[in-house]
Short mmCIF file of C-alpha atoms and ligand atoms in Angstrom, two decimals:
data_model
loop_
_atom_site.label_atom_id
_atom_site.label_comp_id
_atom_site.label_asym_id
_atom_site.label_seq_id
_atom_site.Cartn_x
_atom_site.Cartn_y
_atom_site.Cartn_z
CA MET W 1 -11.77 -5.10 -9.79
CA THR W 2 -15.62 -5.58 -8.60
CA THR W 3 -17.08 -8.87 -7.41
CA THR W 4 -19.29 -8.14 -10.39
CA GLU W 5 -16.65 -9.26 -13.54
CA LEU W 6 -17.49 -12.42 -14.44
CA TRP W 7 -15.08 -12.44 -18.16
CA CYS W 8 -12.32 -11.61 -19.10
CA ASP W 9 -12.27 -7.83 -21.35
CA ARG W 10 -10.08 -8.71 -23.55
CA CYS W 11 -10.49 -12.69 -24.99
CA GLY W 12 -13.98 -13.21 -23.87
CA ASP W 13 -12.81 -16.51 -21.16
CA PRO W 14 -13.98 -17.15 -18.03
CA ALA W 15 -12.38 -14.85 -15.31
CA PRO W 16 -13.54 -15.22 -12.02
CA ALA W 17 -14.10 -12.43 -9.50
CA GLY W 18 -10.28 -11.19 -8.48
CA THR W 19 -8.55 -13.03 -10.82
CA ALA W 20 -7.55 -11.19 -14.40
CA HIS W 21 -5.52 -13.23 -17.47
CA PRO W 22 -1.84 -12.32 -17.13
CA GLY W 23 -1.15 -12.53 -20.75
CA CYS W 24 -4.10 -10.55 -21.20
CA ALA W 25 -3.66 -8.23 -18.80
CA SER W 26 -0.59 -6.88 -20.27
CA ALA W 27 -2.19 -6.87 -23.67
CA ARG W 28 -4.94 -4.95 -22.41
CA GLU W 29 -1.72 -1.86 -21.70
CA LEU W 30 -1.77 -1.03 -25.19
CA GLU W 31 -5.49 -2.25 -26.69
CA PRO W 32 -8.93 -1.58 -25.47
CA PRO W 33 -11.37 -4.01 -23.83
CA ARG W 34 -13.21 -5.69 -26.72
CA TYR W 35 -16.02 -7.78 -24.07
CA CYS W 36 -18.39 -7.09 -22.05
CA HIS W 37 -16.97 -7.89 -18.21
CA ARG W 38 -20.13 -8.84 -17.06
CA CYS W 39 -22.68 -10.84 -19.78
CA ARG W 40 -19.16 -11.18 -22.61
CA ARG W 41 -21.00 -9.55 -25.31
CA ARG W 42 -18.65 -8.21 -27.78
CA MET W 43 -18.55 -4.62 -27.37
CA LYS W 44 -18.86 -1.48 -30.17
CA VAL W 45 -15.49 -0.47 -29.40
CA GLN W 46 -14.44 3.08 -31.34
CA VAL W 47 -10.97 4.00 -30.90
CA LEU W 48 -9.67 7.35 -31.16
CA PRO W 49 -6.55 9.11 -31.28
CA VAL W 50 -7.12 10.15 -27.61
CA GLY W 51 -8.92 7.27 -25.84
CA TRP W 52 -11.24 4.72 -26.78
CA SER W 53 -14.89 4.16 -25.77
CA ALA W 54 -16.74 0.77 -25.89
CA VAL W 55 -20.43 0.39 -25.46
CA CYS W 56 -22.07 -3.26 -24.21
CA VAL W 57 -25.97 -3.23 -25.88
CA GLU W 58 -26.80 -4.23 -22.21
CA HIS W 59 -24.77 -1.93 -20.22
CA GLY W 60 -23.72 0.30 -21.60
CA GLU W 61 -20.80 2.69 -22.96
CA ILE W 62 -17.34 2.21 -20.95
CA ARG W 63 -14.22 4.79 -21.73
CA GLY W 64 -10.47 4.99 -21.41
CA MET E 1 33.67 -1.12 -41.87
CA PRO E 2 31.51 -4.25 -44.51
CA GLU E 3 31.48 -3.08 -48.43
CA ILE E 4 27.58 -2.35 -48.51
CA LEU E 5 27.68 0.82 -45.97
CA ASP E 6 31.04 1.93 -47.59
CA GLN E 7 28.94 1.82 -51.22
CA ALA E 8 25.66 3.29 -49.65
CA ARG E 9 28.07 6.02 -48.32
CA THR E 10 28.72 7.12 -51.57
CA GLN E 11 25.80 6.70 -53.35
CA VAL E 12 22.65 7.25 -51.10
CA LEU E 13 24.25 9.82 -49.04
CA GLY E 14 26.64 11.59 -51.24
CA ASP E 15 24.55 11.71 -54.56
CA GLY E 16 20.66 10.59 -53.29
CA VAL E 17 20.51 7.12 -55.50
CA GLY E 18 18.93 4.24 -53.06
CA LEU E 19 20.41 0.89 -53.09
CA ASP E 20 18.70 -1.23 -55.53
CA GLU E 21 17.65 -4.97 -54.46
CA ALA E 22 20.32 -6.85 -53.65
CA GLY E 23 22.37 -4.06 -51.26
CA VAL E 24 18.84 -3.73 -49.63
CA LEU E 25 19.36 -7.02 -49.08
CA ALA E 26 23.34 -7.07 -48.26
CA VAL E 27 21.74 -4.55 -44.98
CA LEU E 28 19.29 -6.87 -43.89
CA ASN E 29 21.27 -9.54 -43.61
CA LEU E 30 24.40 -7.19 -42.25
CA PRO E 31 25.69 -9.85 -38.31
CA ASP E 32 24.87 -6.82 -35.14
CA GLU E 33 27.67 -5.79 -34.68
CA HIS E 34 27.39 -3.47 -38.02
CA LEU E 35 23.86 -2.99 -36.97
CA PRO E 36 24.49 0.52 -35.34
CA ALA E 37 27.36 1.80 -38.40
CA ALA E 38 23.77 1.03 -40.72
CA LEU E 39 21.51 2.98 -38.50
CA GLN E 40 24.12 6.01 -38.42
CA LEU E 41 24.65 6.06 -42.30
CA ALA E 42 20.53 5.80 -42.41
CA HIS E 43 20.82 8.85 -40.07
CA ASP E 44 22.87 10.66 -41.75
CA VAL E 45 21.23 10.59 -45.03
CA ARG E 46 17.85 10.53 -44.09
CA MET E 47 19.25 14.40 -42.43
CA ARG E 48 20.73 15.21 -45.47
CA TRP E 49 17.83 13.98 -48.20
CA CYS E 50 14.48 14.87 -46.03
CA GLY E 51 16.52 17.15 -43.17
CA PRO E 52 16.18 17.06 -39.14
CA GLU E 53 11.77 17.88 -39.11
CA VAL E 54 9.88 14.84 -38.27
CA GLU E 55 6.19 14.86 -39.31
CA VAL E 56 3.93 13.81 -36.80
CA GLU E 57 0.04 12.08 -37.97
CA GLY E 58 -2.38 11.40 -36.28
CA ILE E 59 -5.48 8.56 -37.47
CA VAL E 60 -8.89 7.30 -36.72
CA SER E 61 -10.96 4.89 -37.97
CA LEU E 62 -14.22 5.79 -39.57
CA LYS E 63 -15.70 2.75 -40.23
CA THR E 64 -13.89 0.26 -38.35
CA GLY E 65 -14.32 -3.56 -38.56
CA GLY E 66 -16.77 -5.77 -40.62
CA CYS E 67 -13.87 -5.75 -43.72
CA PRO E 68 -15.10 -8.23 -46.31
CA GLU E 69 -11.65 -8.61 -47.54
CA ASP E 70 -8.90 -11.33 -45.93
CA CYS E 71 -5.69 -9.59 -45.25
CA HIS E 72 -4.28 -12.44 -42.79
CA PHE E 73 -3.01 -9.80 -40.36
CA CYS E 74 -6.36 -7.87 -39.65
CA SER E 75 -8.28 -7.64 -36.93
CA GLN E 76 -11.13 -6.05 -39.21
CA SER E 77 -11.66 -8.30 -41.75
CA GLY E 78 -15.37 -9.72 -41.31
CA LEU E 79 -14.46 -13.46 -42.63
CA PHE E 80 -12.01 -14.22 -39.10
CA THR E 81 -13.19 -14.64 -35.37
CA SER E 82 -11.85 -11.53 -34.17
CA PRO E 83 -13.66 -10.08 -31.68
CA VAL E 84 -13.26 -6.42 -33.28
CA ARG E 85 -17.15 -5.40 -33.69
CA SER E 86 -18.51 -3.11 -37.21
CA VAL E 87 -18.83 0.76 -36.27
CA TRP E 88 -18.85 3.84 -37.67
CA LEU E 89 -17.52 7.47 -36.22
CA ASP E 90 -19.91 10.28 -36.51
CA ILE E 91 -19.26 13.36 -38.14
CA PRO E 92 -18.85 15.03 -34.42
CA SER E 93 -16.52 12.29 -33.37
CA LEU E 94 -14.04 12.75 -36.02
CA VAL E 95 -13.80 16.62 -35.67
CA GLU E 96 -13.15 16.35 -32.34
CA ALA E 97 -10.44 13.38 -33.33
CA ALA E 98 -8.85 15.89 -36.02
CA LYS E 99 -8.54 17.97 -33.08
CA GLN E 100 -7.32 16.05 -30.94
CA THR E 101 -4.84 15.63 -32.86
CA ALA E 102 -3.80 18.86 -34.01
CA LYS E 103 -3.74 19.58 -30.78
CA THR E 104 -0.21 17.59 -30.58
CA GLY E 105 1.21 19.78 -33.11
CA ALA E 106 0.12 16.50 -36.15
CA THR E 107 -0.26 18.19 -39.92
CA GLU E 108 -1.43 15.17 -40.78
CA PHE E 109 -4.80 13.49 -39.50
CA CYS E 110 -5.22 10.32 -41.87
CA ILE E 111 -8.86 9.34 -42.32
CA VAL E 112 -9.24 5.30 -42.47
CA ALA E 113 -12.36 2.76 -43.29
CA ALA E 114 -11.60 -0.95 -43.38
CA VAL E 115 -13.35 -1.23 -46.48
CA ARG E 116 -12.24 -3.28 -49.77
CA GLY E 117 -12.95 0.18 -51.34
CA PRO E 118 -15.50 3.30 -50.67
CA ASP E 119 -19.49 2.64 -51.30
CA ALA E 120 -21.40 5.45 -51.77
CA ARG E 121 -22.48 6.06 -48.64
CA LEU E 122 -18.71 6.23 -47.01
CA MET E 123 -17.60 8.40 -50.19
CA LYS E 124 -20.77 11.09 -48.70
CA GLN E 125 -19.13 10.90 -44.72
CA MET E 126 -16.30 11.48 -46.31
CA ARG E 127 -17.11 14.79 -47.98
CA GLU E 128 -18.90 16.11 -44.87
CA GLY E 129 -16.58 15.10 -42.97
CA VAL E 130 -13.43 16.49 -44.96
CA ALA E 131 -15.59 19.99 -44.81
CA ALA E 132 -16.32 19.93 -41.43
CA ILE E 133 -12.67 19.07 -40.44
CA LYS E 134 -11.47 22.00 -42.67
CA ALA E 135 -14.02 24.03 -41.56
CA GLU E 136 -12.03 23.69 -38.26
CA VAL E 137 -9.15 22.43 -37.28
CA ASP E 138 -5.94 23.28 -38.95
CA ILE E 139 -4.90 20.41 -40.23
CA GLN E 140 -3.90 18.54 -43.47
CA VAL E 141 -6.19 15.61 -44.23
CA ALA E 142 -5.44 12.18 -45.70
CA ALA E 143 -7.92 9.64 -46.39
CA SER E 144 -7.24 5.63 -46.88
CA LEU E 145 -10.30 3.79 -47.53
CA GLY E 146 -9.29 0.87 -50.03
CA MET E 147 -8.98 0.59 -53.77
CA LEU E 148 -10.68 3.25 -55.61
CA SER E 149 -12.75 3.45 -59.03
CA GLN E 150 -10.86 6.54 -61.32
CA GLU E 151 -13.54 9.00 -59.85
CA GLN E 152 -13.44 8.26 -56.33
CA VAL E 153 -9.79 9.50 -56.95
CA ASP E 154 -11.23 12.24 -58.33
CA ASP E 155 -13.42 13.27 -55.86
CA LEU E 156 -11.23 12.78 -52.78
CA VAL E 157 -9.19 15.25 -54.79
CA ASP E 158 -12.12 17.78 -55.44
CA MET E 159 -12.98 17.27 -51.31
CA GLY E 160 -9.47 18.86 -51.12
CA VAL E 161 -7.91 15.19 -49.64
CA HIS E 162 -3.91 15.57 -49.91
CA ARG E 163 -1.96 12.85 -49.72
CA TYR E 164 -3.45 9.24 -49.60
CA ASN E 165 -2.73 5.45 -48.11
CA HIS E 166 -3.07 2.14 -49.82
CA ASN E 167 -0.16 -0.31 -48.35
CA LEU E 168 1.10 -2.98 -51.05
CA GLU E 169 1.46 -4.68 -47.35
CA THR E 170 4.03 -6.94 -48.54
CA CYS E 171 6.46 -8.33 -51.21
CA ARG E 172 4.69 -8.85 -54.22
CA SER E 173 6.08 -12.43 -54.49
CA TYR E 174 4.37 -12.84 -50.82
CA PHE E 175 1.15 -11.03 -51.10
CA PRO E 176 -0.79 -13.96 -52.24
CA ASN E 177 0.14 -15.34 -49.31
CA VAL E 178 -0.74 -13.45 -47.13
CA VAL E 179 -4.58 -12.00 -48.98
CA THR E 180 -6.79 -13.98 -51.02
CA THR E 181 -9.44 -11.42 -52.06
CA HIS E 182 -7.74 -8.69 -54.61
CA SER E 183 -4.51 -8.84 -55.66
CA TRP E 184 -0.89 -7.00 -55.06
CA GLU E 185 -1.54 -5.53 -58.61
CA GLU E 186 -4.96 -4.27 -58.02
CA ARG E 187 -3.77 -2.52 -55.28
CA TRP E 188 -0.78 -1.08 -57.08
CA GLU E 189 -3.47 0.24 -59.90
CA THR E 190 -5.63 2.09 -57.29
CA LEU E 191 -1.80 3.88 -56.85
CA ARG E 192 -1.43 4.40 -59.84
CA MET E 193 -4.29 6.62 -60.38
CA VAL E 194 -3.70 8.03 -56.91
CA ARG E 195 -0.11 9.26 -58.35
CA ASP E 196 -1.86 10.73 -61.43
CA SER E 197 -3.97 12.38 -59.78
CA GLY E 198 -1.33 14.63 -57.87
CA MET E 199 -2.38 13.65 -54.39
CA GLU E 200 1.11 12.51 -52.80
CA VAL E 201 0.70 8.69 -52.54
CA CYS E 202 1.41 6.75 -49.31
CA CYS E 203 2.28 3.55 -49.58
CA GLY E 204 4.00 1.11 -46.36
CA GLY E 205 3.68 -2.28 -45.09
CA ILE E 206 3.77 -4.93 -42.70
CA LEU E 207 6.64 -6.33 -41.50
CA GLY E 208 6.75 -9.88 -39.79
CA LEU E 209 4.09 -11.33 -41.56
CA GLY E 210 6.20 -14.82 -42.25
CA GLU E 211 8.09 -13.50 -45.36
CA THR E 212 11.83 -14.34 -46.15
CA VAL E 213 14.73 -11.30 -45.99
CA GLU E 214 14.76 -11.95 -49.60
CA GLN E 215 11.21 -10.98 -49.84
CA ARG E 216 12.20 -8.09 -47.37
CA ALA E 217 14.11 -6.71 -49.70
CA GLU E 218 12.00 -7.18 -52.61
CA PHE E 219 9.49 -5.31 -50.68
CA ALA E 220 11.69 -2.12 -50.47
CA ALA E 221 12.72 -2.48 -53.85
CA GLN E 222 9.17 -2.47 -55.67
CA LEU E 223 8.34 0.27 -53.12
CA ALA E 224 11.43 1.94 -54.25
CA GLU E 225 10.15 1.76 -57.58
CA LEU E 226 6.72 3.55 -56.95
CA ASN E 227 8.27 5.82 -54.82
CA PRO E 228 6.09 6.93 -52.75
CA HIS E 229 5.98 10.33 -50.65
CA GLU E 230 5.48 8.97 -47.97
CA VAL E 231 6.00 5.07 -46.57
CA PRO E 232 4.65 3.79 -43.31
CA LEU E 233 6.42 0.73 -41.57
CA ASN E 234 4.65 -1.45 -39.48
CA PHE E 235 5.75 -4.17 -37.55
CA LEU E 236 3.35 -7.31 -37.04
CA ASN E 237 1.22 -7.10 -33.80
CA PRO E 238 -0.44 -10.62 -34.15
CA ARG E 239 -3.97 -10.35 -33.09
CA PRO E 240 -6.03 -12.74 -31.88
CA GLY E 241 -8.75 -14.63 -34.01
CA THR E 242 -6.44 -13.92 -37.11
CA PRO E 243 -4.95 -16.28 -39.31
CA LEU E 244 -1.36 -14.55 -38.14
CA GLY E 245 -2.48 -14.59 -34.51
CA ASP E 246 -0.09 -16.83 -33.44
CA ARG E 247 3.56 -15.56 -35.26
CA PRO E 248 6.05 -14.13 -33.39
CA VAL E 249 6.52 -10.48 -32.96
CA VAL E 250 9.82 -9.37 -35.04
CA GLU E 251 12.81 -9.05 -32.84
CA GLY E 252 14.19 -5.86 -32.33
CA LYS E 253 17.35 -5.81 -34.00
CA ASP E 254 15.58 -6.77 -37.18
CA ALA E 255 12.99 -4.56 -37.26
CA LEU E 256 16.42 -1.50 -36.61
CA ARG E 257 18.06 -3.36 -39.95
CA ALA E 258 14.71 -2.75 -41.67
CA ILE E 259 14.29 0.69 -41.16
CA ALA E 260 17.82 1.54 -41.99
CA ALA E 261 17.44 -0.94 -45.07
CA PHE E 262 14.21 0.96 -46.71
CA ARG E 263 16.36 4.75 -45.66
CA LEU E 264 19.20 3.43 -47.83
CA ALA E 265 16.37 2.13 -50.56
CA MET E 266 14.16 5.29 -50.38
CA PRO E 267 16.66 8.51 -49.28
CA ARG E 268 14.07 11.11 -49.47
CA THR E 269 11.18 9.32 -48.74
CA ILE E 270 9.05 9.88 -45.45
CA LEU E 271 9.15 7.28 -43.87
CA ARG E 272 6.83 7.01 -40.80
CA TYR E 273 7.18 4.90 -37.78
CA ALA E 274 3.72 3.00 -37.94
CA GLY E 275 1.95 0.47 -35.54
CA GLY E 276 4.18 -2.49 -33.55
CA ARG E 277 6.56 -0.62 -32.40
CA GLU E 278 6.24 -0.21 -29.15
CA ILE E 279 5.73 -4.29 -29.07
CA THR E 280 8.46 -4.58 -31.41
CA LEU E 281 11.18 -2.43 -29.62
CA GLY E 282 9.40 -0.72 -27.27
CA ASP E 283 10.80 3.13 -25.77
CA LEU E 284 14.01 2.30 -26.33
CA GLY E 285 13.48 0.97 -29.96
CA THR E 286 11.51 3.97 -30.92
CA ARG E 287 14.70 6.19 -30.21
CA ASP E 288 17.39 4.05 -32.38
CA GLY E 289 14.74 3.88 -34.99
CA LEU E 290 13.96 8.01 -35.31
CA LEU E 291 18.18 8.02 -35.19
CA GLY E 292 18.26 5.14 -37.94
CA GLY E 293 16.36 6.99 -40.27
CA ILE E 294 12.30 7.22 -39.78
CA ASN E 295 11.19 11.05 -39.67
CA ALA E 296 7.87 10.61 -39.33
CA VAL E 297 5.78 9.23 -36.47
CA ILE E 298 1.76 7.94 -36.05
CA VAL E 299 1.54 9.76 -32.40
CA GLY E 300 -2.06 8.71 -30.25
CA ASN E 301 -3.69 5.32 -31.10
CA TYR E 302 -4.15 3.42 -34.12
CA LEU E 303 -7.33 2.44 -35.05
CA THR E 304 -7.81 -0.66 -33.00
CA THR E 305 -4.99 -1.10 -31.07
CA LEU E 306 -3.96 1.87 -28.97
CA GLY E 307 -0.07 3.77 -29.07
CA ARG E 308 2.06 5.29 -25.97
CA PRO E 309 0.76 8.96 -24.98
CA ALA E 310 1.50 11.42 -27.37
CA THR E 311 3.87 13.74 -25.26
CA ALA E 312 6.33 10.41 -24.64
CA ASP E 313 6.91 10.59 -28.63
CA LEU E 314 7.20 14.68 -28.70
CA ASP E 315 9.07 14.63 -25.67
CA LEU E 316 11.28 11.83 -27.39
CA LEU E 317 11.78 14.28 -30.42
CA ASP E 318 12.25 17.10 -27.79
CA GLU E 319 14.90 15.45 -26.45
CA LEU E 320 16.63 14.41 -30.01
CA LYS E 321 16.84 18.28 -31.38
CA MET E 322 13.92 17.09 -33.98
CA PRO E 323 11.75 19.21 -34.87
CA VAL E 324 8.01 18.68 -36.01
CA LYS E 325 7.65 19.72 -38.89
CA ALA E 326 5.32 22.54 -38.86
CA LEU E 327 2.04 23.26 -41.45
CA SER E 328 2.81 26.11 -43.29
CA ALA E 329 6.20 24.32 -44.50
CA THR E 330 4.03 21.76 -45.89
CA LEU E 331 1.45 23.79 -47.75
S1 SF4 K 401 -8.41 -4.51 -46.60
FE1 SF4 K 401 -8.10 -3.50 -44.88
S2 SF4 K 401 -9.37 -3.80 -43.46
FE2 SF4 K 401 -10.15 -5.14 -45.05
S3 SF4 K 401 -9.04 -6.89 -44.31
FE3 SF4 K 401 -7.70 -5.95 -45.39
S4 SF4 K 401 -6.58 -4.67 -44.25
FE4 SF4 K 401 -8.00 -5.06 -43.05
ZN1 ZN K 402 -8.56 -13.04 -21.52
ZN1 ZN K 403 -22.81 -6.62 -21.27
#
């Protein structure tokens, strides 16, 4: 986690730098992110058979 | 040995005749101590009437989210506060997804769209997408696009879609508790047209929506009446923001009982592990199900959630000495 991390990428609630919601963190093992962790916007997420991509209009694309 | 398992041994294993609703209910109500025997019998039935092969499939979402329907389990409905946003997959990415799927040894690639039924734009995308896949990838193409008109059924046949998925989701008596924007009968009508078209019918549902054990048995009997080529069995993965988002997940033993019971209701169907098995059953349960009536898996990711890596499933099949069904055997 970096110091710019402000929002939980699963539930969209505040997640100040260095913290994570335990339930969300474990759920994320079987889910892609849904919220941009920098601005809380809902991202456009495409799940593929292998991997996923998530796009924030402001902060661009991440892949996993 | 409980009487129902003796009966099933003669009737299902011996004669290939599935259990009726009362029989399924008896299996669903078996106490824990008889679960291993039920799973073993379901496995024997699968080996006798289907064989050792396991059909491997990958799925991809062509159009995600923003669906006008209100299926209470679904994160892709546009009527709930689910964080899933609407997005379309482009054709090069669709072909790439089919290639990734084929690389795992899968013979089935199912293209799914979150819609009530396809519109002209989606049918056009399908026509181009299926043609592009067929030109480049050795895999059979299936589709799941909601409710169809007869013309759309004919179009899909013409495109070379060989199997159509349309889940009844749950039994007829419980369906109105889960979906209010369309009826179980409307789904049945699409299934009837698909069956009459010659496409293979893939129809299953989700357990853990709040249905009773009796309704689970009802569902198995209704599926058996439809007699689909394939039955995908999902276990509810409660999605944030949906009306069923706070429901508990199905208990592992109940999930295994259901697997055995559904196999004993439908000895010859392809019974596929679909979504939710990771959270309901974990690694150990995945193995138990494959030794308890399951003979097909979805590998890799699902539509909006992730699965375990395909290699984990393929390694397990290898260990269980269950060969992956080959393309030549299915054509
Ligand atoms: S029709 Fe399909 S995509 Fe739409 S809400 Fe129901 S299950 Fe979800
Ligand atoms: Zn969170
Ligand atoms: Zn952002």
